[in-house]
Coordinates of C-alpha atoms (C1' of nucleotides) in Angstrom, one line a residue:
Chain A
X9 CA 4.9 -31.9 1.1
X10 CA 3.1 -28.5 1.0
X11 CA 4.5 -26.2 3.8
X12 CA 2.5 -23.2 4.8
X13 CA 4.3 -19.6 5.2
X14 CA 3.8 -16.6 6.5
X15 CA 5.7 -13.6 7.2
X16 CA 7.6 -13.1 10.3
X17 CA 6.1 -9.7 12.0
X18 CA 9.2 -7.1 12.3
X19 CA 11.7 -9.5 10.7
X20 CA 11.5 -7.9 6.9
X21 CA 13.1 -9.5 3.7
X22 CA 13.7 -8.2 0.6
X23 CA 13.1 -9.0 -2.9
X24 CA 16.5 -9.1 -4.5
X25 CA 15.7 -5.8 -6.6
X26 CA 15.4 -4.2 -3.2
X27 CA 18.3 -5.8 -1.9
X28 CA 20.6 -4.3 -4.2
X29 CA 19.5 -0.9 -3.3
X30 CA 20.4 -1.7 0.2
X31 CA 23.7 -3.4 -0.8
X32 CA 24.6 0.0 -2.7
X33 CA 23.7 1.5 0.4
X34 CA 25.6 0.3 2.8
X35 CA 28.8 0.1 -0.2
X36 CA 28.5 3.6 -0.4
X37 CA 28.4 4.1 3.3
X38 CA 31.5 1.7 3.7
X39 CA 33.2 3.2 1.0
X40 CA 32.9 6.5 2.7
X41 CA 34.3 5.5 6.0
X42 CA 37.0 3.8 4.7
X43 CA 37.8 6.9 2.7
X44 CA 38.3 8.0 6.3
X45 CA 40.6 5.4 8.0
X46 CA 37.8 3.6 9.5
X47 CA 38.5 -0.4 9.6
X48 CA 35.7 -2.4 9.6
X49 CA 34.5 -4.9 12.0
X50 CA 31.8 -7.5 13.2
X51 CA 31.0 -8.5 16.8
X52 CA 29.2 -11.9 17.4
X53 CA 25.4 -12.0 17.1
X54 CA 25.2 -12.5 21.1
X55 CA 26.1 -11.1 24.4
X56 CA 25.9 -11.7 28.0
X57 CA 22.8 -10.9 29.2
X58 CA 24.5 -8.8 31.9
X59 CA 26.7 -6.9 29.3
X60 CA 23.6 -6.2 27.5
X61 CA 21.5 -5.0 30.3
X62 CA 24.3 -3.2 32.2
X63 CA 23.2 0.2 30.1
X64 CA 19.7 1.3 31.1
X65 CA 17.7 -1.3 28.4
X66 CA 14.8 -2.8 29.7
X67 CA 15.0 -6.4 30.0
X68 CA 12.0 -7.5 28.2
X69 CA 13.5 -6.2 24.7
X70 CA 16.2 -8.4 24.6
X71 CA 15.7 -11.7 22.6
X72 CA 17.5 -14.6 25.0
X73 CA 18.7 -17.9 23.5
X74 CA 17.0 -20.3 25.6
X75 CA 18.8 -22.7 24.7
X76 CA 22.3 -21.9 25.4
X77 CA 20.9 -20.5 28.8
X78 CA 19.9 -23.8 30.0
X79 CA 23.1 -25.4 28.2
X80 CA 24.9 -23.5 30.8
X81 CA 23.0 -24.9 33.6
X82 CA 20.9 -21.5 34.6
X83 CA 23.4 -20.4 37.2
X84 CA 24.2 -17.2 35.0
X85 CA 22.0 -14.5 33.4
X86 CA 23.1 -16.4 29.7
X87 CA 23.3 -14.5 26.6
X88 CA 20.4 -12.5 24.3
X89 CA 21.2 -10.9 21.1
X90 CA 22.6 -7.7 21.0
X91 CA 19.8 -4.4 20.3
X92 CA 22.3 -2.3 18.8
X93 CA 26.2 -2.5 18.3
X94 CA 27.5 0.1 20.3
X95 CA 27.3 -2.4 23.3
X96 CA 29.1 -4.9 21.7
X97 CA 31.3 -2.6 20.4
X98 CA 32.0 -1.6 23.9
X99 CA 32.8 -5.0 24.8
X100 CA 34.7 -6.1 22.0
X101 CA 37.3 -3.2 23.0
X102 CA 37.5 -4.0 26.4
X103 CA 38.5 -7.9 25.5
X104 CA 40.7 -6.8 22.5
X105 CA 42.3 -3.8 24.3
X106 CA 45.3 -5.4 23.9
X107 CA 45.8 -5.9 20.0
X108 CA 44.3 -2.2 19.7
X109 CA 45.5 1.3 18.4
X110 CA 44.0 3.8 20.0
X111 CA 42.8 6.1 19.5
X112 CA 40.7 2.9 17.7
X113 CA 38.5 3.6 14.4
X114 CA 36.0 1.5 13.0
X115 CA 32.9 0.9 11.8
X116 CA 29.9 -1.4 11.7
X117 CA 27.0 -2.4 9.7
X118 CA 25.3 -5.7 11.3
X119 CA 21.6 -6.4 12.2
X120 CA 20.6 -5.9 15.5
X121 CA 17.6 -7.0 17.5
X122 CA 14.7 -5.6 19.6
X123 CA 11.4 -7.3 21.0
X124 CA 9.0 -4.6 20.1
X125 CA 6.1 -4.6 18.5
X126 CA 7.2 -3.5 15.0
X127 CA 5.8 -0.6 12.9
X128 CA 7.1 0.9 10.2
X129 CA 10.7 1.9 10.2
X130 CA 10.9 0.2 13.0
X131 CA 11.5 -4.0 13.0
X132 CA 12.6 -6.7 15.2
X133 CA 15.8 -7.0 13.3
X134 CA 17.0 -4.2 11.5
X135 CA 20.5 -2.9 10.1
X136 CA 22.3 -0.1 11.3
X137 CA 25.9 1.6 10.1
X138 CA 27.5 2.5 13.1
X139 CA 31.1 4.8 13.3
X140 CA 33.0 5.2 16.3
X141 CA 36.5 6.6 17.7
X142 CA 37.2 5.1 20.5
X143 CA 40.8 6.6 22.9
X144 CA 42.5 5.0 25.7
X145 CA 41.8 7.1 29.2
X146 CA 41.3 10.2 26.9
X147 CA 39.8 10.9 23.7
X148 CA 40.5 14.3 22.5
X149 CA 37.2 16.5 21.4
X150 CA 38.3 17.3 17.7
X151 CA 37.7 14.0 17.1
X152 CA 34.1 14.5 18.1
X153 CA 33.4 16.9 15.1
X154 CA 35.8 14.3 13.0
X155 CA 33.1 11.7 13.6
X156 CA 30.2 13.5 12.9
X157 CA 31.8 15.0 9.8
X158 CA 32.5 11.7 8.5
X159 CA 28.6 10.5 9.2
X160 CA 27.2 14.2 7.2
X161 CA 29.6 13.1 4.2
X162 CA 28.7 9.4 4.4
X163 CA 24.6 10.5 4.1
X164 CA 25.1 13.2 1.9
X165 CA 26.1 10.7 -0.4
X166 CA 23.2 8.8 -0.8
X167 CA 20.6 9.0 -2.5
X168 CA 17.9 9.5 -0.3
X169 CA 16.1 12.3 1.1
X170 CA 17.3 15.5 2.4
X171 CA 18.5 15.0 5.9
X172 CA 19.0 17.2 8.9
X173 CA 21.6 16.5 11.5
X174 CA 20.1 18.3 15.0
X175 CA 23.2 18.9 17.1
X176 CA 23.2 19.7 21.1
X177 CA 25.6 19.2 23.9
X178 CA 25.1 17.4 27.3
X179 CA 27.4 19.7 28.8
X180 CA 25.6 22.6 27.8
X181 CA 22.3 21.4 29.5
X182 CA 23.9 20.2 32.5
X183 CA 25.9 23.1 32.8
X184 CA 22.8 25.5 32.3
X185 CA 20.6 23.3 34.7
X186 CA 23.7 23.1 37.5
X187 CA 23.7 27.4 36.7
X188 CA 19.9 27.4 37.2
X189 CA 19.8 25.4 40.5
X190 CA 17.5 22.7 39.3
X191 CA 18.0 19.6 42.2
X192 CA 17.3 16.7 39.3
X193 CA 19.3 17.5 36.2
X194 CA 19.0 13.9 34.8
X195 CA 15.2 14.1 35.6
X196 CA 14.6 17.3 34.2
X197 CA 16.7 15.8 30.7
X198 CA 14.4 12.9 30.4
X199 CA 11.3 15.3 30.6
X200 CA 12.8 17.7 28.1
X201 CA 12.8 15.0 26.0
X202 CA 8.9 14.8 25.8
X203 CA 8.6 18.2 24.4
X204 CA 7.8 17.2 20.8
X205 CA 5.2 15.0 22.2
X206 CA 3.8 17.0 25.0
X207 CA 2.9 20.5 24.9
X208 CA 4.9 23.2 26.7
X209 CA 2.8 23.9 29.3
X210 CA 2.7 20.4 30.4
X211 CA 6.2 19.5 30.2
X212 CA 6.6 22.9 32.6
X213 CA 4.3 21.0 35.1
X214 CA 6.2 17.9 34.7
X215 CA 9.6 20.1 35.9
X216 CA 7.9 21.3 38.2
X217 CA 6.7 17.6 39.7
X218 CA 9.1 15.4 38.6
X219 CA 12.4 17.2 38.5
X220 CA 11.6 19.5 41.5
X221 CA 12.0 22.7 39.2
X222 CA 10.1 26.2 40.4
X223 CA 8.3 27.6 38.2
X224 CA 10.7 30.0 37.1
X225 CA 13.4 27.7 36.3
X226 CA 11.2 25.4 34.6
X227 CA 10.4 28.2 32.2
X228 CA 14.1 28.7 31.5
X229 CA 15.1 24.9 31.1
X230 CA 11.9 25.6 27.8
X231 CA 13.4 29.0 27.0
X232 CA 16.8 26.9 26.5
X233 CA 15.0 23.7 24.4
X234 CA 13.2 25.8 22.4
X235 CA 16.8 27.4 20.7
X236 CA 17.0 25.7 17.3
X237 CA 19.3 27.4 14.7
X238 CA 21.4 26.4 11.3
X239 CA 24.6 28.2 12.5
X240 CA 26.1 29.2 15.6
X241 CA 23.8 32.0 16.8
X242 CA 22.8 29.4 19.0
X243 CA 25.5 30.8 21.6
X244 CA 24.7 34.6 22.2
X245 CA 20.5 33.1 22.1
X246 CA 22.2 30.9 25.3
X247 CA 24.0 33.7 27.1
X248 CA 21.4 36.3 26.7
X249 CA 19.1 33.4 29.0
X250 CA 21.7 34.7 32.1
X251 CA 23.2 31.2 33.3
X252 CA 26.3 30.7 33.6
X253 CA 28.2 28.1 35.1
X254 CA 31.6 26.5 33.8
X255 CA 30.3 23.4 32.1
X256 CA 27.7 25.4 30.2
X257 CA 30.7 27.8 28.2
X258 CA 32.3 24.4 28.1
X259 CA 29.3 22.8 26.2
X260 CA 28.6 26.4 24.1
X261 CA 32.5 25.8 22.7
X262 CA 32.1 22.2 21.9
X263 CA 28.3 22.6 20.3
X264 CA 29.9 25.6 18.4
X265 CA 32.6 23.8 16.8
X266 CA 30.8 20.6 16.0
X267 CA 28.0 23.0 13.6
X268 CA 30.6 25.1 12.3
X269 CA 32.9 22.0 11.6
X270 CA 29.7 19.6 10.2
X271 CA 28.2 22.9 8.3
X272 CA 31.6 23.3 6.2
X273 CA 32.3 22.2 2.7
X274 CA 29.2 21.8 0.0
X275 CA 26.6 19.3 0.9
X276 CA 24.1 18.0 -1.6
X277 CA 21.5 17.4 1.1
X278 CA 22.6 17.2 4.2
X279 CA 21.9 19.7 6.6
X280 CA 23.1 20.7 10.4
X281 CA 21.2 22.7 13.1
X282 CA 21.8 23.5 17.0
X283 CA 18.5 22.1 18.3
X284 CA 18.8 22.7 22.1
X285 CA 16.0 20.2 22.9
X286 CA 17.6 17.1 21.5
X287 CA 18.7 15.3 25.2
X288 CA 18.7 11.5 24.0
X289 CA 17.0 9.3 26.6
X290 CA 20.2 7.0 26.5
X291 CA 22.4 8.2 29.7
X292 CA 25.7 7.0 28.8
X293 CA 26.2 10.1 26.3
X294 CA 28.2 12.6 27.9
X295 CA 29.1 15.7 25.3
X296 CA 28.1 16.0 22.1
X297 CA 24.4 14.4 21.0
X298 CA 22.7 14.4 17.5
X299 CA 19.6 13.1 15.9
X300 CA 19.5 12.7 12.5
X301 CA 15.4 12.9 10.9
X302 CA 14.8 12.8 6.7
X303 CA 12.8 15.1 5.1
X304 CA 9.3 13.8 4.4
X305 CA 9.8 11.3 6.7
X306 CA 9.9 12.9 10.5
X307 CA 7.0 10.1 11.6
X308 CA 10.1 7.7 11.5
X309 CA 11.4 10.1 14.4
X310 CA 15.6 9.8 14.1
X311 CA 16.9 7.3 11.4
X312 CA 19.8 7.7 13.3
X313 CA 21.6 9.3 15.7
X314 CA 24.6 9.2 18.6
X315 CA 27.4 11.0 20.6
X316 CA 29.9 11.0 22.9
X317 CA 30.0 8.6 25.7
X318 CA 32.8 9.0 28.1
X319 CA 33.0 6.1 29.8
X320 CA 31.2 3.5 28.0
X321 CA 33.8 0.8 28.4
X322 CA 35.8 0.4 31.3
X323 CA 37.8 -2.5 32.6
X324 CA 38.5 -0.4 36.0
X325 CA 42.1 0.6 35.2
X326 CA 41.4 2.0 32.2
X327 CA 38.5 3.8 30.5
X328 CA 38.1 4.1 27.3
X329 CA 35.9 7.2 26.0
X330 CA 34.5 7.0 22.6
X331 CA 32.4 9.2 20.2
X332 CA 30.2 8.1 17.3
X333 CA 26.9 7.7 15.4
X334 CA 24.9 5.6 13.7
X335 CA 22.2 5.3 10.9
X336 CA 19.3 2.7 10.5
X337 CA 19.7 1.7 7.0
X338 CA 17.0 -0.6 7.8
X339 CA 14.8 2.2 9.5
X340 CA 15.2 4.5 6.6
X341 CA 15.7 2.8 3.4
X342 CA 13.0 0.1 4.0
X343 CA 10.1 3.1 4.0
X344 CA 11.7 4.2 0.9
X345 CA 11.4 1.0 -1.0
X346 CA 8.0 0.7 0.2
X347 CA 6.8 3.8 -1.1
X348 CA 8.8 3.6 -4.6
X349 CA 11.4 6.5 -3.8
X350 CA 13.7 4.1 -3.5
X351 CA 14.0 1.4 -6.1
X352 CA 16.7 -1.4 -7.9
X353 CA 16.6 -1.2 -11.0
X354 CA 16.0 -5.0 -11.8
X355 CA 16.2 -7.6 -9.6
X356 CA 19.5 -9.8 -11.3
X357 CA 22.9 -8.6 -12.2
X358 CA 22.9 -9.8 -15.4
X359 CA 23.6 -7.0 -17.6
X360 CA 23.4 -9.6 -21.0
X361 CA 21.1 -12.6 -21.8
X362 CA 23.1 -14.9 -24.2
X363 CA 20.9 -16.7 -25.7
X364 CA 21.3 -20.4 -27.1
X365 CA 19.7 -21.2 -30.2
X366 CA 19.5 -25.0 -29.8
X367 CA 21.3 -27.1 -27.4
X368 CA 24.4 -28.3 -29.3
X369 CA 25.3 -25.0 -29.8
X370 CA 24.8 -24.3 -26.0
X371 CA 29.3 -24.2 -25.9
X372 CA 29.2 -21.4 -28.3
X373 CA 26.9 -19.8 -26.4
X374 CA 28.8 -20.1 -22.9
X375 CA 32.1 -19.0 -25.0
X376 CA 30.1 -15.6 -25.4
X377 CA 29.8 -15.4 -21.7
X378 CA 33.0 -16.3 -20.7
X379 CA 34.6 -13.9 -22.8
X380 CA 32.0 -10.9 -21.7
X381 CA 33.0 -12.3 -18.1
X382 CA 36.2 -11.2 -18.8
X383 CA 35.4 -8.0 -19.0
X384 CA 33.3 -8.1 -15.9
X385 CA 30.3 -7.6 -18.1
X386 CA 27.8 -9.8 -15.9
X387 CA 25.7 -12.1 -18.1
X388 CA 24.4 -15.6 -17.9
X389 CA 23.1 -17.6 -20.8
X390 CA 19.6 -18.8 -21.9
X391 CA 18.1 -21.7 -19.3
X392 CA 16.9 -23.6 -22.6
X393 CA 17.1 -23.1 -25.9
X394 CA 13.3 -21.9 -26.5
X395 CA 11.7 -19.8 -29.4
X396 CA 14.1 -16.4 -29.2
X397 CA 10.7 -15.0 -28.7
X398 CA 10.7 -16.5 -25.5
X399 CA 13.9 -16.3 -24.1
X400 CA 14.1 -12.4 -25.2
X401 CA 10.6 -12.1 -22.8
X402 CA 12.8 -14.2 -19.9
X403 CA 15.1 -11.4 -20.1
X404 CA 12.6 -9.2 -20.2
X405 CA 11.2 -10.2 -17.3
X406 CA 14.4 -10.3 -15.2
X407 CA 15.1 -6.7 -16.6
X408 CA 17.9 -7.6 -18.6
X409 CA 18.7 -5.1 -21.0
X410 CA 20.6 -7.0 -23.8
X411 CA 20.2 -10.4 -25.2
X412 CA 23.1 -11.7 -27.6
X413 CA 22.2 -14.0 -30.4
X414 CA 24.9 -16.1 -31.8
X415 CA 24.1 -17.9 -35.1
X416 CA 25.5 -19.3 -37.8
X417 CA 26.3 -17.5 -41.1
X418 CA 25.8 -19.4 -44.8
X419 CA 29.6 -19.2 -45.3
X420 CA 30.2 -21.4 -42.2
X421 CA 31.5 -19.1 -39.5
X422 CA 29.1 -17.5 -36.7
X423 CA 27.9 -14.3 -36.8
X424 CA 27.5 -12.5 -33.4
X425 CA 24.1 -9.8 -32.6
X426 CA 23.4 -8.2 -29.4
X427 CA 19.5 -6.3 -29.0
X428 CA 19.1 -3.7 -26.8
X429 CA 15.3 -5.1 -25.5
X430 CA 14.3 -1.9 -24.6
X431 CA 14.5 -0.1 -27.9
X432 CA 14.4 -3.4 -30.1
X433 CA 17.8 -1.9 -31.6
X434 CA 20.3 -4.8 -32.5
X435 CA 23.5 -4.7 -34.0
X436 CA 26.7 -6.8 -34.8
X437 CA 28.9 -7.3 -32.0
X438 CA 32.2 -8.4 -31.1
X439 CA 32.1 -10.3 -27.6
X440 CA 35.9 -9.8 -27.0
X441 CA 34.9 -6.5 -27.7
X442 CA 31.3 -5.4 -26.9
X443 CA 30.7 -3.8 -23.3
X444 CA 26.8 -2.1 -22.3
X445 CA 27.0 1.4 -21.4
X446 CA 28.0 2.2 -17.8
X447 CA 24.7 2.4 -16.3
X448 CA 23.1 -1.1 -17.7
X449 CA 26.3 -2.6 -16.5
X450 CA 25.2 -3.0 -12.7
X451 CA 22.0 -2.7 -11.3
X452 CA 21.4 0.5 -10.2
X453 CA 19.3 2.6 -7.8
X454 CA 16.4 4.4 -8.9
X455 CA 15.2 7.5 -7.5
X456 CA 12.0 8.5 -8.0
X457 CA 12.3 11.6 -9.7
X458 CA 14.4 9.9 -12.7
X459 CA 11.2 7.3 -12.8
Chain B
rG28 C1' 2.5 -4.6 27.2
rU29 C1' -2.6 -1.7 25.8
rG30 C1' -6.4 -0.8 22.1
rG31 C1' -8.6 -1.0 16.9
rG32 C1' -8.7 -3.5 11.9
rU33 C1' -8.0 -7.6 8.6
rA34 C1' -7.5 -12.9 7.0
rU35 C1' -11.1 -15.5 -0.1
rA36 C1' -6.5 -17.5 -6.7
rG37 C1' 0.6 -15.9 -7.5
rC38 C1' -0.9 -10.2 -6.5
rU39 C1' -4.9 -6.4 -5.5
rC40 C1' -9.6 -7.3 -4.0
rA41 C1' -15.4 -8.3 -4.7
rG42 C1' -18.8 -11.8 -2.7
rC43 C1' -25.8 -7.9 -0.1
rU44 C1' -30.4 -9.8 5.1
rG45 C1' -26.9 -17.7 4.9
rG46 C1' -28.2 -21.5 -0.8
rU47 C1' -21.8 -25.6 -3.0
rA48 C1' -16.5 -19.3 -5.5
rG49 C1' -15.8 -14.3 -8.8
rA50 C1' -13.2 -9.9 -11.2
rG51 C1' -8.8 -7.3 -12.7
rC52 C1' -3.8 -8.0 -13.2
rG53 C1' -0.4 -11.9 -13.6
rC54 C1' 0.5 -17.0 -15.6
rU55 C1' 0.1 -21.0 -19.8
rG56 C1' -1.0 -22.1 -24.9
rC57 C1' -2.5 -20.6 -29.8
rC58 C1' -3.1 -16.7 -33.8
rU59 C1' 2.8 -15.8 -34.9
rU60 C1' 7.4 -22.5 -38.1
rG61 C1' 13.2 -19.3 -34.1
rU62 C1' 13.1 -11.9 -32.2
rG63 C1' 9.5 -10.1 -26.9
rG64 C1' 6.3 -5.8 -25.7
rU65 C1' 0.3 -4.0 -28.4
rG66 C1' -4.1 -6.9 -30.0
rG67 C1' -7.5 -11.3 -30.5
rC68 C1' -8.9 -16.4 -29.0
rA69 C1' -8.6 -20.4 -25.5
rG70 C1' -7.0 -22.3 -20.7
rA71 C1' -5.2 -23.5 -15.6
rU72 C1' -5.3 -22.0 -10.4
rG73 C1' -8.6 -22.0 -4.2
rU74 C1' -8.9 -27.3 2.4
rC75 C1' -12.5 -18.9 1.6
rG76 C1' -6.2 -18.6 8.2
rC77 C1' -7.2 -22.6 11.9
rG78 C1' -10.8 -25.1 15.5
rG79 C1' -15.5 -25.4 17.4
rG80 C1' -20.9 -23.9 17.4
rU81 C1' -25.9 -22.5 15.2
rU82 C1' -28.5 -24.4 10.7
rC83 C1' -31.5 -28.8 6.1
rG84 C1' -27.3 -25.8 4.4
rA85 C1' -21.8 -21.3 6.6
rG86 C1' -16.9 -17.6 2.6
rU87 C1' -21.2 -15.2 4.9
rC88 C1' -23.9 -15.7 11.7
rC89 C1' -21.7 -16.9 16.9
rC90 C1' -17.5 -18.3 20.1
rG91 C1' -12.4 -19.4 20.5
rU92 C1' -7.5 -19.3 18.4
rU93 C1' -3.3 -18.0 15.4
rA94 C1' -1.1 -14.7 12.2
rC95 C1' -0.7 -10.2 9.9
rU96 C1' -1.6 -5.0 10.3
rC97 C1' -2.4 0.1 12.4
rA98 C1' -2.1 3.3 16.7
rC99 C1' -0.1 4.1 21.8
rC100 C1' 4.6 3.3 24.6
rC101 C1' 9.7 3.3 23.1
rC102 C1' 13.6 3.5 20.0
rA103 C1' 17.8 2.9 14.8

RNA sequence: GUGGGUAUAGCUCAGCUGGUAGAGCGCUGCCUUGUGGUGGCAGAUGUCGCGGGUUCGAGUCCCGUUACUCACCCCA
């Protein structure tokens, strides 16, 4: 019986060329937080409705499970999926506290999900890496830059577009705002925020209305968001603004040392500013912010971004400060595919066709594979045992780069070929022997410039 | 949630002021009796998103509906 289709608005899949770039992605990513001591883990798909409310998200983004709602008899809230995995995260180390060492490392790369209307880079489900260090009561502020250092290396390592990592400090506004006298410092933060969307003049007004700013100081809170540099100038551009209070020169240290500590070492493309604008509407971040944006691709706004949250998790004993970031591999690699800078370079891991030349000889045939098998040399062997002009257009088709032909020799043995499709070369091989060059081995990513 | 656009073959789309469905690419076969790609010849494929209305007649006009899509809001 015919079923009709259609896709599901903001829930993408891929082909499976595509989905091997995004597998090497998020190996790469893995392999680079492991190369850091981060374990990995994976929180359940769902959580209480109140756990996932409890942190400023408005209601009507969170997908609830009807079902188990009313299996519960409606006297509780229920559970919804979870929008991100910092929350969960949160909750997973308040219930496993006990089986813990702090200070706890780990990392994350699930699919969360949001009810909005979906554009692109931005879906309904989507996957995003996430790193966090998480300490017991205290967590100490070198492992702030640690983090963040580990996220730079992790991106620099992918192949993907330049990326800039905009650093700032919630400290340093407070601190600056407490200095300046403003009465609404978490009102005037959200109205910062607007400033790449508004222009100057109205986000003064708005200080001036909403966050009950005078004129003067709202001037000063733009004089301070408006300080962007790619080293640590940033701190004489701060003092020379005349504020001071004791949480701002706090801030000013810690915003120093996270650019000077993410700006060390060689970076392929990865870079790291002071932007003094960057708030983050989330208010559980209590330090260090960042935004991350790609080059080319600012109209995704941050493909990812984080900081430190001081009290994210608490079971009222004990709190349990943490400090991490996260990247939307779906946010930023599914644009990339879309527009060919990204691409796999064929869509099955075969590496070798072996193909049968009629069907009782289909056992020498699978011999071939199982002995390039045993060398990890993926291959799988002709579905039938067609014209070799056909089966050398199936692997063709699939991108396979090699086709071995097995046949039999006048003298009674078998004689073994393998033809490289692409050039049409083909020479004697041995299979116990034979391997494909490195690169045909596994599928690879293509970027476009090597297209 | 608000506003715009679109819906026709596997894909990209054409189809004028209404007259029973088309192209390119792809696909299948043959030219090519066991080695693809180029070329030539032949061929298959559609409830024209769904429901209703107007009309002798609707892919085309009208109403409704659903889905997709773009922008705003917001975020990864």
């Amino acid at each position: 019986m015919a079923t009709k289709t259609s896709p599901l608005s903001g829930f993408p899949e891929l082909l499976p060329a595509a989905r091997s770039v995004e597998r090497a992605v998020i190996a790469s990513l893995s392999d680079t937080f492991e190369l850091h001591g981060f374990a990995n883990i994976e929180t359940r798909a769902v959580e209480p409705v109140d756990v996932l409310l409890g942190k400023g998200e408005t209601s009507k983004e969170v997908y609830l499970l009807e079902r188990l709602q009313k299996e519960q008899g409606g006297s509780d809230a229920g559970v919804g999926l979870h929008f991100d995995l910092t929350v969960p995260f949160a909750r997973y180390v308040l219930e496993h506290a006990g089986h813990l060492e702090f200070p706890f490392r780990r990392y994350q790369v699930q699919p969360a999900w949001r009810g909005e209307r979906p554009q692109e880079g931005r879906y309904r489900q989507f996957t995003q890496a996430d790193v966090d260090i998480v300490g017991k009561d205290v967590l100490p502020f070198h492992h702030d830059v640690e983090v963040m250092r580990v996220m730079v290396e992790a991106l620099d390592a992918l192949p993907i577009p330049a990326l800039s990592f905009q650093f700032n400090n919630r400290k340093l506004i407070q601190g600056f705002y407490a200095g300046l006298g403003l009465p609404d410092v978490v009102a005037a933060i959200r109205v910062i925020d607007k400033l790449d969307k508004l222009p100057a003049e109205k986000v003064a007004e708005l200080l001036v209305s909403d966050a009950g700013a005078t004129p003067e100081q709202a001037q000063q809170c733009l004089d301070l968001a408006t300080i962007r540099v790619a080293d640590t100038s940033f701190v004489e551009q701060v003092r020379a603004l005349g504020v001071s209070h004791p949480l701002l020169d706090e801030g000013l240290a810690e915003l120093e040392a996270v650019v000077a500590g993410c700006s060390a070492g060689e970076r392929r493309h990865v870079t790291v500013e002071a932007n003094l604008r960057i708030a983050r509407g989330l208010d559980y971040y209590t330090g260090t912010v960042v935004e991350i944006f790609m080059a080319g691709y600012e109209r995704l706004k941050s493909v990812g971004g984080g900081g430190r949250y001081d009290a994210l998790a608490s079971d009222g004993r004990t709190t349990y400060p943490g400090v991490g970031v996260s990247f939307g591999v779906s946010r930023s690699i599914i644009p990339l595919l879309a527009d060919g800078v990204l691409a796999g370079s064929r869509p099955v891991p075969s590496a070798v066709l072996v193909a049968v030349t009629d069907e009782d000889s289909r056992a020498a045939s699978d011999a071939v594979a199982a002995s390039l098998r045993a060398r990890r040399v993926p291959c799988e062997v002709a579905a039938s045992a067609q014209k070799f002009g056909k089966q050398i257009r199936y692997a063709e088709r699939r991108g396979i780069p090699f086709v071995w032909f097995v046949q039999d020799d006048p003298d009674g043995g078998v004689s073994h070929q393998v033809k490289d499709i692409r050039s049409g070369e083909q020479v004697a091989a041995d299979p116990a022997a034979w391997t494909p060059p490195t690169d045909d081995l596994r599928p690879q990513v293509v970027t476009k410039e090597h297209q």
